[in-house]
Amino acid sequence: METESVLHPSFLVPVGHVEPVPRRIRGVIDGHTVFDTRRALYVWEWQAYPQFSIPVRDLVDGVLDDEGFAERHGKGTAHRHTLSVGEDSRPGAAWVWGQDAPAPLRDTVRFEWSAIDHWFEEDEPVFVHPRSPYSRVDAVRSSSSVRVEVEGVVLAQAPSCVKLFETGLPTRYYLDRAHVDWTRLRHSDTVSHCPYKGTTSGYWSFDGEAAAHEDIVWAYDFPTIHANRIAGLAAFYNEHVDLYVDGEPLPKPGVPSP
């Protein structure tokens, strides 16, 4: 069996890559400023997206306490620290880079994203992880028709769409809600966040005769300005539905072909 060729651009930034962040980065816990810096660095511990690494000297209310544990992160050793802010203590929240890390990272700290209540680039909040300077998100109107089926049931049939191209991910096809058969879909309470598109406003599932297909449709009613063309539209997971674009079946990403 062969795997279908990838139909989208892959990530090119190597693990261990470091670049300066040309913007002010702040972290806040319980109203306290943990750090405030204009000297942050992007560091790629894995290819998909970077993390922020913050100069230790730019901590404001944050205090670090070495836990005596170290492990390899990307191309350097990092030492795990507890972060204390006021009376709040968060074990394992921070990783201070060791002397074997790339030179720019020495004397900087990478925080676990969830350990910081609020992240800001300049004065705008950032969600999930930093936006990679090497990734693009383009929402483009298209006259391509789209049909979506699951277990042979047509769930959507649209004469046009908005194609969303996001580096490292399959093309997503956003459809006008008027062309989706909502009578066959069940709303769920799932919410997800994307640093490029924002917070989803809804997910829907399909109960087929063979199985329940959970959270195969989503929508962003209020996306970020970078993806405003998808506002109010609905997209189906290519990986979990049968998708036809201009009448041709689209290979499912990651699904081997005979």
PDB file of C-alpha atoms in Angstrom:
ATOM      1  CA  MET A   1       0.000   0.000   0.000  1.00  0.00           C
ATOM      2  CA  GLU A   2       1.137   3.523  -0.769  1.00  0.00           C
ATOM      3  CA  THR A   3       0.296   6.699   1.106  1.00  0.00           C
ATOM      4  CA  GLU A   4      -1.368   9.497  -0.824  1.00  0.00           C
ATOM      5  CA  SER A   5       1.071  12.279  -1.707  1.00  0.00           C
ATOM      6  CA  VAL A   6       0.748  15.332   0.495  1.00  0.00           C
ATOM      7  CA  LEU A   7      -1.405  17.962  -1.191  1.00  0.00           C
ATOM      8  CA  HIS A   8      -0.292  20.935   0.887  1.00  0.00           C
ATOM      9  CA  PRO A   9       2.993  22.690   1.806  1.00  0.00           C
ATOM     10  CA  SER A  10       4.888  21.113   4.678  1.00  0.00           C
ATOM     11  CA  PHE A  11       6.724  22.776   7.560  1.00  0.00           C
ATOM     12  CA  LEU A  12      10.259  23.785   6.608  1.00  0.00           C
ATOM     13  CA  VAL A  13      11.692  25.297   9.813  1.00  0.00           C
ATOM     14  CA  PRO A  14      14.149  22.862  11.445  1.00  0.00           C
ATOM     15  CA  VAL A  15      13.958  21.848  15.091  1.00  0.00           C
ATOM     16  CA  GLY A  16      16.260  24.048  17.170  1.00  0.00           C
ATOM     17  CA  HIS A  17      15.843  27.113  14.961  1.00  0.00           C
ATOM     18  CA  VAL A  18      15.884  30.429  16.873  1.00  0.00           C
ATOM     19  CA  GLU A  19      14.766  33.856  15.664  1.00  0.00           C
ATOM     20  CA  PRO A  20      14.147  37.224  17.368  1.00  0.00           C
ATOM     21  CA  VAL A  21      10.539  38.278  18.030  1.00  0.00           C
ATOM     22  CA  PRO A  22      10.057  41.851  16.734  1.00  0.00           C
ATOM     23  CA  ARG A  23       7.177  42.653  19.095  1.00  0.00           C
ATOM     24  CA  ARG A  24       6.470  43.177  22.778  1.00  0.00           C
ATOM     25  CA  ILE A  25       5.495  39.957  24.602  1.00  0.00           C
ATOM     26  CA  ARG A  26       3.807  39.875  28.013  1.00  0.00           C
ATOM     27  CA  GLY A  27       2.451  37.161  30.301  1.00  0.00           C
ATOM     28  CA  VAL A  28      -0.104  37.712  33.055  1.00  0.00           C
ATOM     29  CA  ILE A  29      -1.290  35.585  35.994  1.00  0.00           C
ATOM     30  CA  ASP A  30      -4.073  36.772  38.313  1.00  0.00           C
ATOM     31  CA  GLY A  31      -3.515  40.354  37.195  1.00  0.00           C
ATOM     32  CA  HIS A  32       0.243  40.160  37.885  1.00  0.00           C
ATOM     33  CA  THR A  33       2.698  40.698  35.047  1.00  0.00           C
ATOM     34  CA  VAL A  34       4.958  37.653  35.001  1.00  0.00           C
ATOM     35  CA  PHE A  35       7.232  39.031  32.288  1.00  0.00           C
ATOM     36  CA  ASP A  36       7.325  41.987  29.922  1.00  0.00           C
ATOM     37  CA  THR A  37       9.897  41.909  27.132  1.00  0.00           C
ATOM     38  CA  ARG A  38      10.879  43.294  23.771  1.00  0.00           C
ATOM     39  CA  ARG A  39      13.723  40.766  23.569  1.00  0.00           C
ATOM     40  CA  ALA A  40      11.766  37.519  23.248  1.00  0.00           C
ATOM     41  CA  LEU A  41      12.937  34.754  20.935  1.00  0.00           C
ATOM     42  CA  TYR A  42      11.083  32.230  18.811  1.00  0.00           C
ATOM     43  CA  VAL A  43      12.395  28.713  19.395  1.00  0.00           C
ATOM     44  CA  TRP A  44      11.247  25.669  17.437  1.00  0.00           C
ATOM     45  CA  GLU A  45      11.322  22.632  19.732  1.00  0.00           C
ATOM     46  CA  TRP A  46       9.327  20.853  17.018  1.00  0.00           C
ATOM     47  CA  GLN A  47       8.589  21.829  13.439  1.00  0.00           C
ATOM     48  CA  ALA A  48       4.918  22.740  13.533  1.00  0.00           C
ATOM     49  CA  TYR A  49       5.168  26.019  15.449  1.00  0.00           C
ATOM     50  CA  PRO A  50       7.523  27.935  17.756  1.00  0.00           C
ATOM     51  CA  GLN A  51       7.413  28.835  21.426  1.00  0.00           C
ATOM     52  CA  PHE A  52       8.442  32.104  23.040  1.00  0.00           C
ATOM     53  CA  SER A  53      11.635  32.117  25.068  1.00  0.00           C
ATOM     54  CA  ILE A  54      11.881  35.043  27.491  1.00  0.00           C
ATOM     55  CA  PRO A  55      15.088  36.600  28.906  1.00  0.00           C
ATOM     56  CA  VAL A  56      15.223  35.813  32.621  1.00  0.00           C
ATOM     57  CA  ARG A  57      16.106  39.458  33.301  1.00  0.00           C
ATOM     58  CA  ASP A  58      12.725  40.519  31.876  1.00  0.00           C
ATOM     59  CA  LEU A  59      10.699  38.747  34.558  1.00  0.00           C
ATOM     60  CA  VAL A  60       8.622  41.284  36.504  1.00  0.00           C
ATOM     61  CA  ASP A  61       6.492  39.595  39.193  1.00  0.00           C
ATOM     62  CA  GLY A  62       7.522  36.057  38.313  1.00  0.00           C
ATOM     63  CA  VAL A  63       9.997  34.150  40.493  1.00  0.00           C
ATOM     64  CA  LEU A  64      11.637  30.885  39.349  1.00  0.00           C
ATOM     65  CA  ASP A  65      12.726  28.028  41.613  1.00  0.00           C
ATOM     66  CA  ASP A  66      14.863  25.226  40.144  1.00  0.00           C
ATOM     67  CA  GLU A  67      13.253  21.778  40.661  1.00  0.00           C
ATOM     68  CA  GLY A  68      16.517  19.917  40.014  1.00  0.00           C
ATOM     69  CA  PHE A  69      15.244  18.151  36.890  1.00  0.00           C
ATOM     70  CA  ALA A  70      16.506  18.574  33.324  1.00  0.00           C
ATOM     71  CA  GLU A  71      15.629  17.075  29.940  1.00  0.00           C
ATOM     72  CA  ARG A  72      16.414  17.526  26.274  1.00  0.00           C
ATOM     73  CA  HIS A  73      14.195  20.033  24.433  1.00  0.00           C
ATOM     74  CA  GLY A  74      14.867  20.424  20.735  1.00  0.00           C
ATOM     75  CA  LYS A  75      18.639  21.018  20.450  1.00  0.00           C
ATOM     76  CA  GLY A  76      19.413  21.872  24.058  1.00  0.00           C
ATOM     77  CA  THR A  77      18.935  20.878  27.680  1.00  0.00           C
ATOM     78  CA  ALA A  78      16.292  22.728  29.689  1.00  0.00           C
ATOM     79  CA  HIS A  79      15.943  22.808  33.476  1.00  0.00           C
ATOM     80  CA  ARG A  80      12.456  22.611  34.955  1.00  0.00           C
ATOM     81  CA  HIS A  81      11.417  25.382  37.354  1.00  0.00           C
ATOM     82  CA  THR A  82       8.435  26.239  39.538  1.00  0.00           C
ATOM     83  CA  LEU A  83       6.931  29.646  38.776  1.00  0.00           C
ATOM     84  CA  SER A  84       5.693  31.731  41.711  1.00  0.00           C
ATOM     85  CA  VAL A  85       3.630  34.877  41.281  1.00  0.00           C
ATOM     86  CA  GLY A  86       2.378  36.427  44.490  1.00  0.00           C
ATOM     87  CA  GLU A  87       0.820  33.580  46.472  1.00  0.00           C
ATOM     88  CA  ASP A  88       0.320  31.441  43.361  1.00  0.00           C
ATOM     89  CA  SER A  89       2.840  28.645  42.798  1.00  0.00           C
ATOM     90  CA  ARG A  90       2.861  26.632  39.552  1.00  0.00           C
ATOM     91  CA  PRO A  91       5.236  23.632  39.539  1.00  0.00           C
ATOM     92  CA  GLY A  92       6.755  22.632  36.207  1.00  0.00           C
ATOM     93  CA  ALA A  93       5.671  25.893  34.589  1.00  0.00           C
ATOM     94  CA  ALA A  94       9.033  27.015  33.251  1.00  0.00           C
ATOM     95  CA  TRP A  95      12.096  25.621  31.493  1.00  0.00           C
ATOM     96  CA  VAL A  96      15.363  27.547  31.753  1.00  0.00           C
ATOM     97  CA  TRP A  97      17.805  26.746  28.961  1.00  0.00           C
ATOM     98  CA  GLY A  98      21.187  25.238  29.856  1.00  0.00           C
ATOM     99  CA  GLN A  99      24.619  26.102  28.538  1.00  0.00           C
ATOM    100  CA  ASP A 100      24.452  23.462  25.792  1.00  0.00           C
ATOM    101  CA  ALA A 101      21.448  25.162  24.181  1.00  0.00           C
ATOM    102  CA  PRO A 102      21.932  27.400  21.124  1.00  0.00           C
ATOM    103  CA  ALA A 103      23.786  30.519  22.292  1.00  0.00           C
ATOM    104  CA  PRO A 104      20.864  32.990  21.931  1.00  0.00           C
ATOM    105  CA  LEU A 105      18.712  30.837  24.266  1.00  0.00           C
ATOM    106  CA  ARG A 106      21.090  30.857  27.212  1.00  0.00           C
ATOM    107  CA  ASP A 107      19.702  32.823  30.170  1.00  0.00           C
ATOM    108  CA  THR A 108      16.191  32.634  28.727  1.00  0.00           C
ATOM    109  CA  VAL A 109      13.136  30.722  29.915  1.00  0.00           C
ATOM    110  CA  ARG A 110      10.388  28.964  27.984  1.00  0.00           C
ATOM    111  CA  PHE A 111       7.069  28.829  29.854  1.00  0.00           C
ATOM    112  CA  GLU A 112       4.468  26.111  29.474  1.00  0.00           C
ATOM    113  CA  TRP A 113       1.708  27.868  27.557  1.00  0.00           C
ATOM    114  CA  SER A 114      -1.094  26.786  29.900  1.00  0.00           C
ATOM    115  CA  ALA A 115       0.868  27.957  32.960  1.00  0.00           C
ATOM    116  CA  ILE A 116       0.342  31.596  31.938  1.00  0.00           C
ATOM    117  CA  ASP A 117      -3.239  32.864  32.225  1.00  0.00           C
ATOM    118  CA  HIS A 118      -2.975  35.480  29.461  1.00  0.00           C
ATOM    119  CA  TRP A 119      -0.403  35.984  26.706  1.00  0.00           C
ATOM    120  CA  PHE A 120      -0.139  39.229  24.747  1.00  0.00           C
ATOM    121  CA  GLU A 121       1.640  40.267  21.549  1.00  0.00           C
ATOM    122  CA  GLU A 122       1.743  44.035  21.890  1.00  0.00           C
ATOM    123  CA  ASP A 123      -1.817  44.635  23.210  1.00  0.00           C
ATOM    124  CA  GLU A 124      -3.551  41.722  21.481  1.00  0.00           C
ATOM    125  CA  PRO A 125      -4.184  38.344  23.172  1.00  0.00           C
ATOM    126  CA  VAL A 126      -2.546  35.228  21.750  1.00  0.00           C
ATOM    127  CA  PHE A 127      -4.114  31.782  22.062  1.00  0.00           C
ATOM    128  CA  VAL A 128      -2.758  28.203  22.047  1.00  0.00           C
ATOM    129  CA  HIS A 129       0.789  29.013  20.864  1.00  0.00           C
ATOM    130  CA  PRO A 130       2.720  31.791  19.125  1.00  0.00           C
ATOM    131  CA  ARG A 131       1.859  32.453  15.506  1.00  0.00           C
ATOM    132  CA  SER A 132       4.754  31.272  13.376  1.00  0.00           C
ATOM    133  CA  PRO A 133       6.326  33.994  11.205  1.00  0.00           C
ATOM    134  CA  TYR A 134       6.792  31.312   8.543  1.00  0.00           C
ATOM    135  CA  SER A 135       3.168  30.170   8.387  1.00  0.00           C
ATOM    136  CA  ARG A 136       0.408  31.649   6.267  1.00  0.00           C
ATOM    137  CA  VAL A 137      -3.353  31.487   6.512  1.00  0.00           C
ATOM    138  CA  ASP A 138      -5.162  32.591   3.349  1.00  0.00           C
ATOM    139  CA  ALA A 139      -8.935  32.486   2.911  1.00  0.00           C
ATOM    140  CA  VAL A 140      -9.803  32.654  -0.799  1.00  0.00           C
ATOM    141  CA  ARG A 141     -13.250  32.718  -2.412  1.00  0.00           C
ATOM    142  CA  SER A 142     -13.644  29.970  -4.997  1.00  0.00           C
ATOM    143  CA  SER A 143     -16.217  28.855  -7.576  1.00  0.00           C
ATOM    144  CA  SER A 144     -15.354  25.212  -6.843  1.00  0.00           C
ATOM    145  CA  SER A 145     -18.421  23.163  -5.982  1.00  0.00           C
ATOM    146  CA  VAL A 146     -18.233  20.988  -2.864  1.00  0.00           C
ATOM    147  CA  ARG A 147     -20.233  17.907  -1.866  1.00  0.00           C
ATOM    148  CA  VAL A 148     -19.817  16.236   1.511  1.00  0.00           C
ATOM    149  CA  GLU A 149     -20.954  12.678   2.266  1.00  0.00           C
ATOM    150  CA  VAL A 150     -20.667  10.345   5.242  1.00  0.00           C
ATOM    151  CA  GLU A 151     -21.833   6.736   4.938  1.00  0.00           C
ATOM    152  CA  GLY A 152     -23.337   7.704   1.586  1.00  0.00           C
ATOM    153  CA  VAL A 153     -25.512  10.421   3.138  1.00  0.00           C
ATOM    154  CA  VAL A 154     -25.131  13.886   1.577  1.00  0.00           C
ATOM    155  CA  LEU A 155     -24.543  16.376   4.387  1.00  0.00           C
ATOM    156  CA  ALA A 156     -23.701  19.390   2.229  1.00  0.00           C
ATOM    157  CA  GLN A 157     -23.793  20.392  -1.411  1.00  0.00           C
ATOM    158  CA  ALA A 158     -22.522  23.873  -2.226  1.00  0.00           C
ATOM    159  CA  PRO A 159     -22.007  25.578  -5.612  1.00  0.00           C
ATOM    160  CA  SER A 160     -19.038  27.574  -4.271  1.00  0.00           C
ATOM    161  CA  CYS A 161     -16.866  27.854  -1.181  1.00  0.00           C
ATOM    162  CA  VAL A 162     -14.094  29.697   0.603  1.00  0.00           C
ATOM    163  CA  LYS A 163     -10.861  27.729   0.546  1.00  0.00           C
ATOM    164  CA  LEU A 164      -8.652  28.171   3.586  1.00  0.00           C
ATOM    165  CA  PHE A 165      -4.975  27.476   2.977  1.00  0.00           C
ATOM    166  CA  GLU A 166      -2.939  27.057   6.168  1.00  0.00           C
ATOM    167  CA  THR A 167       0.721  26.049   6.127  1.00  0.00           C
ATOM    168  CA  GLY A 168       1.170  22.424   7.091  1.00  0.00           C
ATOM    169  CA  LEU A 169      -2.533  21.533   6.963  1.00  0.00           C
ATOM    170  CA  PRO A 170      -4.896  20.251   4.257  1.00  0.00           C
ATOM    171  CA  THR A 171      -6.992  22.827   2.432  1.00  0.00           C
ATOM    172  CA  ARG A 172     -10.259  23.380   4.319  1.00  0.00           C
ATOM    173  CA  TYR A 173     -13.475  24.111   2.432  1.00  0.00           C
ATOM    174  CA  TYR A 174     -15.813  26.569   4.162  1.00  0.00           C
ATOM    175  CA  LEU A 175     -19.414  26.461   2.963  1.00  0.00           C
ATOM    176  CA  ASP A 176     -22.369  28.777   3.263  1.00  0.00           C
ATOM    177  CA  ARG A 177     -24.629  27.341   5.957  1.00  0.00           C
ATOM    178  CA  ALA A 178     -27.603  27.391   3.575  1.00  0.00           C
ATOM    179  CA  HIS A 179     -25.975  24.495   1.706  1.00  0.00           C
ATOM    180  CA  VAL A 180     -25.542  22.259   4.776  1.00  0.00           C
ATOM    181  CA  ASP A 181     -28.241  19.776   5.825  1.00  0.00           C
ATOM    182  CA  TRP A 182     -28.485  20.715   9.498  1.00  0.00           C
ATOM    183  CA  THR A 183     -31.385  18.329  10.068  1.00  0.00           C
ATOM    184  CA  ARG A 184     -28.875  15.470   9.996  1.00  0.00           C
ATOM    185  CA  LEU A 185     -26.348  17.079  12.335  1.00  0.00           C
ATOM    186  CA  ARG A 186     -26.186  17.202  16.121  1.00  0.00           C
ATOM    187  CA  HIS A 187     -24.688  20.182  17.948  1.00  0.00           C
ATOM    188  CA  SER A 188     -21.938  19.485  20.483  1.00  0.00           C
ATOM    189  CA  ASP A 189     -20.354  21.525  23.267  1.00  0.00           C
ATOM    190  CA  THR A 190     -16.846  21.247  21.837  1.00  0.00           C
ATOM    191  CA  VAL A 191     -14.806  24.453  21.603  1.00  0.00           C
ATOM    192  CA  SER A 192     -11.334  24.743  20.091  1.00  0.00           C
ATOM    193  CA  HIS A 193      -8.864  27.585  19.729  1.00  0.00           C
ATOM    194  CA  CYS A 194      -6.511  28.510  16.902  1.00  0.00           C
ATOM    195  CA  PRO A 195      -3.828  31.215  17.097  1.00  0.00           C
ATOM    196  CA  TYR A 196      -4.488  32.095  13.451  1.00  0.00           C
ATOM    197  CA  LYS A 197      -8.298  31.874  13.228  1.00  0.00           C
ATOM    198  CA  GLY A 198      -9.568  32.433  16.781  1.00  0.00           C
ATOM    199  CA  THR A 199     -12.146  30.495  18.806  1.00  0.00           C
ATOM    200  CA  THR A 200     -14.766  28.236  17.243  1.00  0.00           C
ATOM    201  CA  SER A 201     -18.418  29.112  17.772  1.00  0.00           C
ATOM    202  CA  GLY A 202     -19.797  25.640  17.182  1.00  0.00           C
ATOM    203  CA  TYR A 203     -19.156  21.964  16.403  1.00  0.00           C
ATOM    204  CA  TRP A 204     -21.597  19.405  15.003  1.00  0.00           C
ATOM    205  CA  SER A 205     -21.637  15.601  14.753  1.00  0.00           C
ATOM    206  CA  PHE A 206     -23.413  13.073  12.519  1.00  0.00           C
ATOM    207  CA  ASP A 207     -25.089   9.928  13.807  1.00  0.00           C
ATOM    208  CA  GLY A 208     -24.852   7.428  10.973  1.00  0.00           C
ATOM    209  CA  GLU A 209     -26.246   3.932  10.778  1.00  0.00           C
ATOM    210  CA  ALA A 210     -22.778   2.437  11.203  1.00  0.00           C
ATOM    211  CA  ALA A 211     -21.308   4.824  13.791  1.00  0.00           C
ATOM    212  CA  ALA A 212     -21.447   8.220  15.426  1.00  0.00           C
ATOM    213  CA  HIS A 213     -19.106  10.672  13.692  1.00  0.00           C
ATOM    214  CA  GLU A 214     -18.205  13.200  16.361  1.00  0.00           C
ATOM    215  CA  ASP A 215     -17.292  16.839  15.720  1.00  0.00           C
ATOM    216  CA  ILE A 216     -16.887  16.589  11.956  1.00  0.00           C
ATOM    217  CA  VAL A 217     -18.188  20.119  11.281  1.00  0.00           C
ATOM    218  CA  TRP A 218     -17.156  23.415  12.832  1.00  0.00           C
ATOM    219  CA  ALA A 219     -17.638  27.151  12.361  1.00  0.00           C
ATOM    220  CA  TYR A 220     -16.020  30.431  13.347  1.00  0.00           C
ATOM    221  CA  ASP A 221     -18.678  33.123  13.682  1.00  0.00           C
ATOM    222  CA  PHE A 222     -16.113  35.680  14.836  1.00  0.00           C
ATOM    223  CA  PRO A 223     -12.708  34.713  13.417  1.00  0.00           C
ATOM    224  CA  THR A 224      -9.579  36.841  13.601  1.00  0.00           C
ATOM    225  CA  ILE A 225      -9.196  39.602  11.048  1.00  0.00           C
ATOM    226  CA  HIS A 226      -6.695  37.401   9.178  1.00  0.00           C
ATOM    227  CA  ALA A 227      -9.448  34.884   8.378  1.00  0.00           C
ATOM    228  CA  ASN A 228     -12.533  37.110   8.257  1.00  0.00           C
ATOM    229  CA  ARG A 229     -13.775  35.543   5.001  1.00  0.00           C
ATOM    230  CA  ILE A 230     -14.733  32.333   6.863  1.00  0.00           C
ATOM    231  CA  ALA A 231     -17.006  34.157   9.320  1.00  0.00           C
ATOM    232  CA  GLY A 232     -20.296  32.296   9.692  1.00  0.00           C
ATOM    233  CA  LEU A 233     -19.320  29.525   7.258  1.00  0.00           C
ATOM    234  CA  ALA A 234     -19.056  25.811   8.081  1.00  0.00           C
ATOM    235  CA  ALA A 235     -16.199  23.406   7.332  1.00  0.00           C
ATOM    236  CA  PHE A 236     -15.990  19.612   7.435  1.00  0.00           C
ATOM    237  CA  TYR A 237     -12.952  17.597   8.489  1.00  0.00           C
ATOM    238  CA  ASN A 238     -11.447  16.262   5.269  1.00  0.00           C
ATOM    239  CA  GLU A 239     -10.055  13.366   7.291  1.00  0.00           C
ATOM    240  CA  HIS A 240     -13.469  12.113   8.438  1.00  0.00           C
ATOM    241  CA  VAL A 241     -15.844  12.690   5.510  1.00  0.00           C
ATOM    242  CA  ASP A 242     -16.051  11.897   1.801  1.00  0.00           C
ATOM    243  CA  LEU A 243     -15.338  15.195   0.091  1.00  0.00           C
ATOM    244  CA  TYR A 244     -15.964  15.915  -3.595  1.00  0.00           C
ATOM    245  CA  VAL A 245     -14.562  19.110  -5.136  1.00  0.00           C
ATOM    246  CA  ASP A 246     -15.807  19.989  -8.619  1.00  0.00           C
ATOM    247  CA  GLY A 247     -17.199  16.464  -8.799  1.00  0.00           C
ATOM    248  CA  GLU A 248     -13.880  14.748  -8.088  1.00  0.00           C
ATOM    249  CA  PRO A 249     -13.287  12.768  -4.866  1.00  0.00           C
ATOM    250  CA  LEU A 250     -10.640  14.305  -2.639  1.00  0.00           C
ATOM    251  CA  PRO A 251      -8.127  11.917  -1.022  1.00  0.00           C
ATOM    252  CA  LYS A 252      -8.438  11.807   2.759  1.00  0.00           C
ATOM    253  CA  PRO A 253      -5.289  13.231   4.362  1.00  0.00           C
ATOM    254  CA  GLY A 254      -3.202  10.557   6.016  1.00  0.00           C
ATOM    255  CA  VAL A 255      -5.379   7.699   4.739  1.00  0.00           C
ATOM    256  CA  PRO A 256      -3.408   5.124   2.707  1.00  0.00           C
ATOM    257  CA  SER A 257      -4.574   4.264  -0.784  1.00  0.00           C
ATOM    258  CA  PRO A 258      -4.572   0.717  -2.207  1.00  0.00           C
TER     259      PRO A 258
END
